[in-house]
């Protein structure tokens, strides 16, 4: 997996976890993604270094303003792509699974086309 895809996956996961719970820790990310602690720890360190998250002394992860913006954009891509695929006849499960892949590689131009499609259908 390329770093950008991985970074976005972690940010989206943290975003979704923070929408469900006040406190998100690395162990929660591990459980959600099924990844090892060392893998998540490395990713958390990189996201922190890039300014997308902060980690409190108690281990609680918070999105910075930049991290929140980026994760919201990622999640919006996911939702739009899932809806387009469902509209085209894919099952909810297939649409969601494939949206997870597509959201990381879609160009901004094509994403706008998909958004416009949904708005005009």
PDB file of C-alpha atoms in Angstrom:
ATOM      1  CA  UNK A   1       0.000   0.000   0.000  1.00  0.00           C
ATOM      2  CA  UNK A   2       1.314   3.412  -0.886  1.00  0.00           C
ATOM      3  CA  UNK A   3       1.935   5.853   1.960  1.00  0.00           C
ATOM      4  CA  UNK A   4      -0.748   8.323   0.814  1.00  0.00           C
ATOM      5  CA  UNK A   5      -3.375   5.578   0.801  1.00  0.00           C
ATOM      6  CA  UNK A   6      -2.241   4.356   4.205  1.00  0.00           C
ATOM      7  CA  UNK A   7      -2.174   7.876   5.644  1.00  0.00           C
ATOM      8  CA  UNK A   8      -5.679   8.519   4.393  1.00  0.00           C
ATOM      9  CA  UNK A   9      -6.954   5.197   5.707  1.00  0.00           C
ATOM     10  CA  UNK A  10      -5.615   5.951   9.184  1.00  0.00           C
ATOM     11  CA  UNK A  11      -7.022   9.490   9.135  1.00  0.00           C
ATOM     12  CA  UNK A  12     -10.440   8.270   8.023  1.00  0.00           C
ATOM     13  CA  UNK A  13     -10.422   5.597  10.734  1.00  0.00           C
ATOM     14  CA  UNK A  14      -9.467   8.114  13.431  1.00  0.00           C
ATOM     15  CA  UNK A  15     -12.163  10.478  12.143  1.00  0.00           C
ATOM     16  CA  UNK A  16     -14.838   7.767  12.292  1.00  0.00           C
ATOM     17  CA  UNK A  17     -13.716   6.610  15.733  1.00  0.00           C
ATOM     18  CA  UNK A  18     -13.795  10.179  17.100  1.00  0.00           C
ATOM     19  CA  UNK A  19     -17.351  10.546  15.826  1.00  0.00           C
ATOM     20  CA  UNK A  20     -18.325   7.529  17.977  1.00  0.00           C
ATOM     21  CA  UNK A  21     -16.232   8.143  21.086  1.00  0.00           C
ATOM     22  CA  UNK A  22     -14.703  11.032  22.990  1.00  0.00           C
ATOM     23  CA  UNK A  23     -11.450   9.176  23.542  1.00  0.00           C
ATOM     24  CA  UNK A  24      -9.564   7.454  20.726  1.00  0.00           C
ATOM     25  CA  UNK A  25      -6.298   5.660  21.362  1.00  0.00           C
ATOM     26  CA  UNK A  26      -3.908   3.700  19.179  1.00  0.00           C
ATOM     27  CA  UNK A  27      -5.345   0.458  20.522  1.00  0.00           C
ATOM     28  CA  UNK A  28      -8.766   1.497  19.184  1.00  0.00           C
ATOM     29  CA  UNK A  29      -7.252   2.051  15.749  1.00  0.00           C
ATOM     30  CA  UNK A  30      -5.571  -1.387  15.997  1.00  0.00           C
ATOM     31  CA  UNK A  31      -8.894  -3.014  16.822  1.00  0.00           C
ATOM     32  CA  UNK A  32     -10.764  -1.206  14.051  1.00  0.00           C
ATOM     33  CA  UNK A  33      -8.252  -1.972  11.311  1.00  0.00           C
ATOM     34  CA  UNK A  34      -6.951  -5.284  12.594  1.00  0.00           C
ATOM     35  CA  UNK A  35      -3.362  -4.030  12.427  1.00  0.00           C
ATOM     36  CA  UNK A  36      -0.546  -4.668  14.859  1.00  0.00           C
ATOM     37  CA  UNK A  37       0.406  -2.159  17.554  1.00  0.00           C
ATOM     38  CA  UNK A  38       3.820  -1.449  15.974  1.00  0.00           C
ATOM     39  CA  UNK A  39       2.209  -0.669  12.595  1.00  0.00           C
ATOM     40  CA  UNK A  40      -0.335   1.676  14.123  1.00  0.00           C
ATOM     41  CA  UNK A  41       2.281   3.257  16.382  1.00  0.00           C
ATOM     42  CA  UNK A  42       4.450   4.031  13.366  1.00  0.00           C
ATOM     43  CA  UNK A  43       1.523   5.519  11.453  1.00  0.00           C
ATOM     44  CA  UNK A  44       0.430   7.598  14.455  1.00  0.00           C
ATOM     45  CA  UNK A  45       3.961   8.966  14.755  1.00  0.00           C
ATOM     46  CA  UNK A  46       4.008   9.917  11.079  1.00  0.00           C
ATOM     47  CA  UNK A  47       0.571  11.543  11.234  1.00  0.00           C
ATOM     48  CA  UNK A  48       1.658  13.484  14.301  1.00  0.00           C
ATOM     49  CA  UNK A  49       4.848  14.599  12.570  1.00  0.00           C
ATOM     50  CA  UNK A  50       2.827  15.765   9.535  1.00  0.00           C
ATOM     51  CA  UNK A  51       0.578  17.836  11.800  1.00  0.00           C
ATOM     52  CA  UNK A  52      -2.637  15.858  11.301  1.00  0.00           C
ATOM     53  CA  UNK A  53      -3.029  14.588  14.863  1.00  0.00           C
ATOM     54  CA  UNK A  54      -1.887  15.238  18.389  1.00  0.00           C
ATOM     55  CA  UNK A  55      -1.374  12.594  21.046  1.00  0.00           C
ATOM     56  CA  UNK A  56      -1.986  13.556  24.658  1.00  0.00           C
ATOM     57  CA  UNK A  57       0.106  12.229  27.528  1.00  0.00           C
ATOM     58  CA  UNK A  58      -2.666   9.708  28.285  1.00  0.00           C
ATOM     59  CA  UNK A  59      -2.472   8.371  24.716  1.00  0.00           C
ATOM     60  CA  UNK A  60      -5.642  10.017  23.454  1.00  0.00           C
ATOM     61  CA  UNK A  61      -5.470  10.898  19.752  1.00  0.00           C
ATOM     62  CA  UNK A  62      -7.055  14.116  18.499  1.00  0.00           C
ATOM     63  CA  UNK A  63      -7.284  15.452  14.976  1.00  0.00           C
ATOM     64  CA  UNK A  64      -5.762  18.868  14.383  1.00  0.00           C
ATOM     65  CA  UNK A  65      -7.691  21.332  12.226  1.00  0.00           C
ATOM     66  CA  UNK A  66      -5.668  20.165   9.206  1.00  0.00           C
ATOM     67  CA  UNK A  67      -6.278  16.524  10.124  1.00  0.00           C
ATOM     68  CA  UNK A  68      -9.989  17.085  10.565  1.00  0.00           C
ATOM     69  CA  UNK A  69     -10.266  18.838   7.193  1.00  0.00           C
ATOM     70  CA  UNK A  70      -8.330  16.129   5.400  1.00  0.00           C
ATOM     71  CA  UNK A  71     -10.231  13.290   7.085  1.00  0.00           C
ATOM     72  CA  UNK A  72     -13.593  14.936   6.339  1.00  0.00           C
ATOM     73  CA  UNK A  73     -12.597  15.230   2.672  1.00  0.00           C
ATOM     74  CA  UNK A  74     -11.583  11.567   2.603  1.00  0.00           C
ATOM     75  CA  UNK A  75     -14.843  10.498   4.212  1.00  0.00           C
ATOM     76  CA  UNK A  76     -16.878  12.627   1.793  1.00  0.00           C
ATOM     77  CA  UNK A  77     -15.134  10.907  -1.133  1.00  0.00           C
ATOM     78  CA  UNK A  78     -15.969   7.553   0.429  1.00  0.00           C
ATOM     79  CA  UNK A  79     -19.648   8.416   0.878  1.00  0.00           C
ATOM     80  CA  UNK A  80     -20.075   9.851  -2.628  1.00  0.00           C
ATOM     81  CA  UNK A  81     -18.304   6.953  -4.336  1.00  0.00           C
ATOM     82  CA  UNK A  82     -20.314   4.427  -2.297  1.00  0.00           C
ATOM     83  CA  UNK A  83     -23.564   6.142  -3.277  1.00  0.00           C
ATOM     84  CA  UNK A  84     -22.638   6.255  -6.967  1.00  0.00           C
ATOM     85  CA  UNK A  85     -21.724   2.566  -6.984  1.00  0.00           C
ATOM     86  CA  UNK A  86     -24.949   1.677  -5.168  1.00  0.00           C
ATOM     87  CA  UNK A  87     -26.952   3.780  -7.620  1.00  0.00           C
ATOM     88  CA  UNK A  88     -25.345   1.858 -10.459  1.00  0.00           C
ATOM     89  CA  UNK A  89     -26.538  -1.414  -8.930  1.00  0.00           C
ATOM     90  CA  UNK A  90     -23.721  -2.601  -6.664  1.00  0.00           C
ATOM     91  CA  UNK A  91     -24.740  -4.162  -3.355  1.00  0.00           C
ATOM     92  CA  UNK A  92     -24.081  -2.038  -0.273  1.00  0.00           C
ATOM     93  CA  UNK A  93     -21.188  -4.295   0.745  1.00  0.00           C
ATOM     94  CA  UNK A  94     -19.536  -4.261  -2.691  1.00  0.00           C
ATOM     95  CA  UNK A  95     -20.057  -0.505  -3.049  1.00  0.00           C
ATOM     96  CA  UNK A  96     -18.519   0.217   0.360  1.00  0.00           C
ATOM     97  CA  UNK A  97     -15.572  -2.140  -0.130  1.00  0.00           C
ATOM     98  CA  UNK A  98     -14.695  -0.716  -3.526  1.00  0.00           C
ATOM     99  CA  UNK A  99     -15.222   2.877  -2.420  1.00  0.00           C
ATOM    100  CA  UNK A 100     -12.490   2.252   0.176  1.00  0.00           C
ATOM    101  CA  UNK A 101     -10.091   1.507  -2.642  1.00  0.00           C
ATOM    102  CA  UNK A 102     -11.224   4.119  -5.142  1.00  0.00           C
ATOM    103  CA  UNK A 103     -11.310   7.030  -2.668  1.00  0.00           C
ATOM    104  CA  UNK A 104      -7.520   6.997  -2.400  1.00  0.00           C
ATOM    105  CA  UNK A 105      -6.733   7.169  -6.096  1.00  0.00           C
ATOM    106  CA  UNK A 106      -9.575   9.138  -7.656  1.00  0.00           C
ATOM    107  CA  UNK A 107      -8.596  12.449  -9.219  1.00  0.00           C
ATOM    108  CA  UNK A 108     -10.285  15.637  -8.031  1.00  0.00           C
ATOM    109  CA  UNK A 109     -11.746  16.117 -11.521  1.00  0.00           C
ATOM    110  CA  UNK A 110     -13.407  12.696 -11.590  1.00  0.00           C
ATOM    111  CA  UNK A 111     -14.647  13.125  -8.038  1.00  0.00           C
ATOM    112  CA  UNK A 112     -16.395  16.349  -9.111  1.00  0.00           C
ATOM    113  CA  UNK A 113     -17.994  14.444 -12.000  1.00  0.00           C
ATOM    114  CA  UNK A 114     -19.349  11.851  -9.546  1.00  0.00           C
ATOM    115  CA  UNK A 115     -20.658  14.537  -7.173  1.00  0.00           C
ATOM    116  CA  UNK A 116     -22.376  16.305 -10.073  1.00  0.00           C
ATOM    117  CA  UNK A 117     -23.862  13.000 -11.231  1.00  0.00           C
ATOM    118  CA  UNK A 118     -25.463  12.463  -7.833  1.00  0.00           C
ATOM    119  CA  UNK A 119     -26.747  16.027  -7.641  1.00  0.00           C
ATOM    120  CA  UNK A 120     -28.329  15.824 -11.101  1.00  0.00           C
ATOM    121  CA  UNK A 121     -29.728  12.280 -11.069  1.00  0.00           C
TER     122      UNK A 121
END
